[in-house]
mmCIF file of C-alpha atoms in Angstrom:
data_model
loop_
_atom_site.group_PDB
_atom_site.id
_atom_site.type_symbol
_atom_site.label_atom_id
_atom_site.label_comp_id
_atom_site.label_asym_id
_atom_site.label_seq_id
_atom_site.Cartn_x
_atom_site.Cartn_y
_atom_site.Cartn_z
ATOM 1 C CA MET A 1 -17.147 -4.409 -20.856
ATOM 2 C CA MET A 2 -13.707 -4.268 -19.304
ATOM 3 C CA GLU A 3 -11.453 -7.262 -19.935
ATOM 4 C CA TYR A 4 -9.078 -8.992 -17.573
ATOM 5 C CA ILE A 5 -5.444 -8.131 -18.179
ATOM 6 C CA ARG A 6 -2.335 -9.755 -16.720
ATOM 7 C CA VAL A 7 -0.522 -7.155 -14.629
ATOM 8 C CA THR A 8 2.972 -7.373 -13.182
ATOM 9 C CA HIS A 9 4.193 -4.967 -10.504
ATOM 10 C CA ASN A 10 6.478 -2.546 -12.328
ATOM 11 C CA PHE A 11 8.284 -0.605 -9.607
ATOM 12 C CA PRO A 12 10.337 -1.496 -6.533
ATOM 13 C CA PRO A 13 9.353 -1.215 -2.886
ATOM 14 C CA LEU A 14 10.065 2.002 -1.015
ATOM 15 C CA PHE A 15 12.151 1.337 2.086
ATOM 16 C CA ALA A 16 15.231 2.210 4.085
ATOM 17 C CA PRO A 17 17.236 0.006 6.466
ATOM 18 C CA ASP A 18 15.524 1.777 9.422
ATOM 19 C CA SER A 19 11.960 1.210 8.126
ATOM 20 C CA ARG A 20 9.825 -0.171 10.974
ATOM 21 C CA ILE A 21 6.358 -0.062 9.417
ATOM 22 C CA LEU A 22 5.249 -1.666 6.161
ATOM 23 C CA ILE A 23 2.180 -0.369 4.333
ATOM 24 C CA LEU A 24 0.835 -2.710 1.667
ATOM 25 C CA GLY A 25 -1.646 -2.059 -1.097
ATOM 26 C CA SER A 26 -2.965 -4.938 -3.188
ATOM 27 C CA MET A 27 -1.772 -4.156 -6.741
ATOM 28 C CA PRO A 28 -0.962 -0.702 -8.141
ATOM 29 C CA SER A 29 -3.747 0.961 -10.103
ATOM 30 C CA PRO A 30 -3.188 1.800 -13.777
ATOM 31 C CA LYS A 31 -2.393 5.408 -12.724
ATOM 32 C CA SER A 32 0.139 4.246 -10.112
ATOM 33 C CA ARG A 33 1.783 1.893 -12.623
ATOM 34 C CA GLU A 34 1.967 4.790 -15.087
ATOM 35 C CA GLN A 35 3.743 6.954 -12.462
ATOM 36 C CA ALA A 36 5.723 3.977 -11.095
ATOM 37 C CA PHE A 37 4.857 5.050 -7.556
ATOM 38 C CA PHE A 38 2.321 4.279 -4.849
ATOM 39 C CA TYR A 39 -1.209 5.738 -4.704
ATOM 40 C CA GLY A 40 -0.805 7.756 -7.887
ATOM 41 C CA HIS A 41 -4.452 8.415 -8.708
ATOM 42 C CA PRO A 42 -5.178 12.089 -7.934
ATOM 43 C CA GLN A 43 -8.477 11.159 -6.246
ATOM 44 C CA ASN A 44 -6.874 8.588 -3.930
ATOM 45 C CA ARG A 45 -6.793 9.975 -0.391
ATOM 46 C CA PHE A 46 -3.761 8.012 0.838
ATOM 47 C CA TRP A 47 -1.195 10.847 0.806
ATOM 48 C CA PRO A 48 -3.486 13.526 2.340
ATOM 49 C CA VAL A 49 -4.508 11.009 5.046
ATOM 50 C CA LEU A 50 -0.934 9.931 5.846
ATOM 51 C CA ALA A 51 0.233 13.560 5.957
ATOM 52 C CA ALA A 52 -2.628 14.471 8.333
ATOM 53 C CA VAL A 53 -1.785 11.536 10.632
ATOM 54 C CA PHE A 54 1.735 12.943 11.057
ATOM 55 C CA GLY A 55 0.672 16.614 11.135
ATOM 56 C CA GLU A 56 2.413 17.423 7.855
ATOM 57 C CA VAL A 57 1.506 19.187 4.633
ATOM 58 C CA THR A 58 0.207 16.873 1.902
ATOM 59 C CA PRO A 59 3.114 15.987 -0.388
ATOM 60 C CA GLN A 60 2.637 16.768 -4.085
ATOM 61 C CA THR A 61 5.620 15.264 -5.890
ATOM 62 C CA ILE A 62 6.870 11.690 -5.826
ATOM 63 C CA GLU A 63 10.039 12.927 -4.113
ATOM 64 C CA GLU A 64 7.980 14.642 -1.368
ATOM 65 C CA LYS A 65 5.865 11.494 -0.926
ATOM 66 C CA ARG A 66 8.970 9.322 -0.713
ATOM 67 C CA ALA A 67 10.512 11.678 1.864
ATOM 68 C CA LEU A 68 7.341 11.732 4.014
ATOM 69 C CA ALA A 69 7.215 7.936 4.199
ATOM 70 C CA LEU A 70 10.915 7.468 4.906
ATOM 71 C CA ARG A 71 10.989 10.273 7.508
ATOM 72 C CA HIS A 72 8.446 8.266 9.505
ATOM 73 C CA HIS A 73 10.253 4.918 9.011
ATOM 74 C CA ILE A 74 7.552 3.638 6.647
ATOM 75 C CA ALA A 75 8.249 1.122 3.906
ATOM 76 C CA MET A 76 5.718 0.670 1.106
ATOM 77 C CA TRP A 77 4.983 -2.115 -1.334
ATOM 78 C CA ASP A 78 2.082 -4.194 -2.517
ATOM 79 C CA THR A 79 0.942 -7.636 -1.468
ATOM 80 C CA LEU A 80 0.886 -8.863 -5.050
ATOM 81 C CA ALA A 81 3.669 -9.095 -7.632
ATOM 82 C CA ALA A 82 1.278 -10.122 -10.408
ATOM 83 C CA CYS A 83 -2.361 -10.955 -11.049
ATOM 84 C CA GLU A 84 -5.148 -10.759 -13.577
ATOM 85 C CA ILE A 85 -7.372 -7.750 -12.977
ATOM 86 C CA LYS A 86 -10.079 -5.630 -14.599
ATOM 87 C CA GLY A 87 -8.939 -1.993 -14.506
ATOM 88 C CA ALA A 88 -8.240 -1.050 -10.887
ATOM 89 C CA SER A 89 -10.931 -3.275 -9.354
ATOM 90 C CA ASP A 90 -9.460 -5.230 -6.433
ATOM 91 C CA THR A 91 -12.598 -7.355 -6.305
ATOM 92 C CA SER A 92 -11.833 -8.656 -9.814
ATOM 93 C CA ILE A 93 -8.342 -9.990 -8.929
ATOM 94 C CA ARG A 94 -7.669 -13.573 -9.928
ATOM 95 C CA ASN A 95 -4.547 -15.761 -10.123
ATOM 96 C CA PRO A 96 -2.645 -13.624 -7.570
ATOM 97 C CA GLU A 97 1.109 -14.060 -7.082
ATOM 98 C CA PRO A 98 2.639 -12.579 -3.914
ATOM 99 C CA ASN A 99 5.574 -10.210 -3.658
ATOM 100 C CA ASP A 100 8.637 -11.493 -1.785
ATOM 101 C CA LEU A 101 7.885 -9.756 1.502
ATOM 102 C CA GLU A 102 10.338 -11.924 3.469
ATOM 103 C CA TRP A 103 13.143 -10.412 1.369
ATOM 104 C CA LEU A 104 11.929 -6.882 2.135
ATOM 105 C CA ILE A 105 11.513 -7.573 5.855
ATOM 106 C CA ALA A 106 15.061 -8.990 6.016
ATOM 107 C CA GLN A 107 16.428 -5.650 4.661
ATOM 108 C CA THR A 108 14.638 -3.567 7.312
ATOM 109 C CA GLN A 109 13.476 -3.382 10.930
ATOM 110 C CA ILE A 110 9.798 -3.918 10.043
ATOM 111 C CA LYS A 111 7.743 -4.921 13.073
ATOM 112 C CA ALA A 112 4.246 -3.813 11.993
ATOM 113 C CA ILE A 113 2.340 -4.334 8.748
ATOM 114 C CA PHE A 114 -0.752 -2.439 7.606
ATOM 115 C CA CYS A 115 -2.854 -3.351 4.575
ATOM 116 C CA THR A 116 -4.785 -0.576 2.832
ATOM 117 C CA GLY A 117 -8.009 -2.355 2.085
ATOM 118 C CA ALA A 118 -9.688 -5.737 2.327
ATOM 119 C CA ALA A 119 -8.153 -7.242 -0.834
ATOM 120 C CA SER A 120 -4.592 -6.480 0.251
ATOM 121 C CA HIS A 121 -5.335 -7.932 3.686
ATOM 122 C CA LYS A 122 -7.008 -11.056 2.274
ATOM 123 C CA TYR A 123 -4.068 -11.855 -0.022
ATOM 124 C CA TYR A 124 -1.518 -10.972 2.661
ATOM 125 C CA LYS A 125 -3.129 -13.391 5.156
ATOM 126 C CA LYS A 126 -3.419 -16.164 2.590
ATOM 127 C CA LEU A 127 -0.163 -15.824 0.627
ATOM 128 C CA CYS A 128 2.330 -13.871 2.762
ATOM 129 C CA GLN A 129 1.630 -14.160 6.490
ATOM 130 C CA PRO A 130 2.493 -17.886 6.583
ATOM 131 C CA LYS A 131 5.999 -16.887 5.388
ATOM 132 C CA THR A 132 6.508 -13.626 7.331
ATOM 133 C CA GLY A 133 4.867 -14.704 10.573
ATOM 134 C CA ILE A 134 3.726 -11.102 11.124
ATOM 135 C CA GLU A 135 0.022 -10.371 11.512
ATOM 136 C CA ALA A 136 -1.215 -7.417 9.489
ATOM 137 C CA VAL A 137 -3.765 -4.780 10.467
ATOM 138 C CA CYS A 138 -6.468 -4.151 7.865
ATOM 139 C CA LEU A 139 -7.109 -0.442 7.297
ATOM 140 C CA PRO A 140 -9.920 0.922 5.125
ATOM 141 C CA SER A 141 -9.089 1.638 1.502
ATOM 142 C CA THR A 142 -8.282 5.263 0.633
ATOM 143 C CA SER A 143 -9.542 4.718 -2.917
ATOM 144 C CA PRO A 144 -12.223 7.108 -4.162
ATOM 145 C CA ALA A 145 -14.334 3.965 -4.724
ATOM 146 C CA ASN A 146 -14.574 3.680 -0.913
ATOM 147 C CA ALA A 147 -17.000 6.595 -0.636
ATOM 148 C CA ALA A 148 -18.460 5.256 2.626
ATOM 149 C CA TRP A 149 -15.334 6.526 4.403
ATOM 150 C CA SER A 150 -14.870 10.296 4.650
ATOM 151 C CA LYS A 151 -11.352 11.702 4.744
ATOM 152 C CA GLU A 152 -11.852 12.494 8.457
ATOM 153 C CA ARG A 153 -12.836 8.882 9.266
ATOM 154 C CA LEU A 154 -9.861 7.597 7.279
ATOM 155 C CA ILE A 155 -7.500 9.870 9.234
ATOM 156 C CA GLU A 156 -8.879 8.501 12.522
ATOM 157 C CA ALA A 157 -8.452 4.899 11.328
ATOM 158 C CA TYR A 158 -4.911 5.532 10.047
ATOM 159 C CA ARG A 159 -3.755 7.167 13.316
ATOM 160 C CA VAL A 160 -2.832 3.643 14.474
ATOM 161 C CA ILE A 161 0.220 3.889 12.169
ATOM 162 C CA ALA A 162 1.634 6.827 14.146
ATOM 163 C CA GLU A 163 1.193 4.879 17.391
ATOM 164 C CA VAL A 164 3.626 2.143 16.323
#
């Protein structure tokens, strides 16, 4: 049986001064922490979905992923700075500590926030929104564990990002 481990976010947010959109996960998966970059699991559909929303080729390298996000004025981080978690299971999160999103927002032009999944949204609303004052939109998770959502349905749901 998998044990709880204490996890601390181990890489910085991705942003530029002209970032207008913030996309938040909950806590990086073990694979993402290993790569020190967002949505690092090869089965996660985040990068193919985001590329499709903007009519671009799916980025393969971290540098290509970084460039895609920044080209579209997207900042990325996670709602949580630390928590106890079993593997990559968002539903197992306990003792969550939020990231300093007010600091990030002050460095940018962020006007819209999107959470990739229910856990990110739940912790954002509870721990971060009272400080940022910005309501977040909850998008479906792109994790392979969210098999109920096909890639095509995810692309339709994520199109709201391009409309901002």
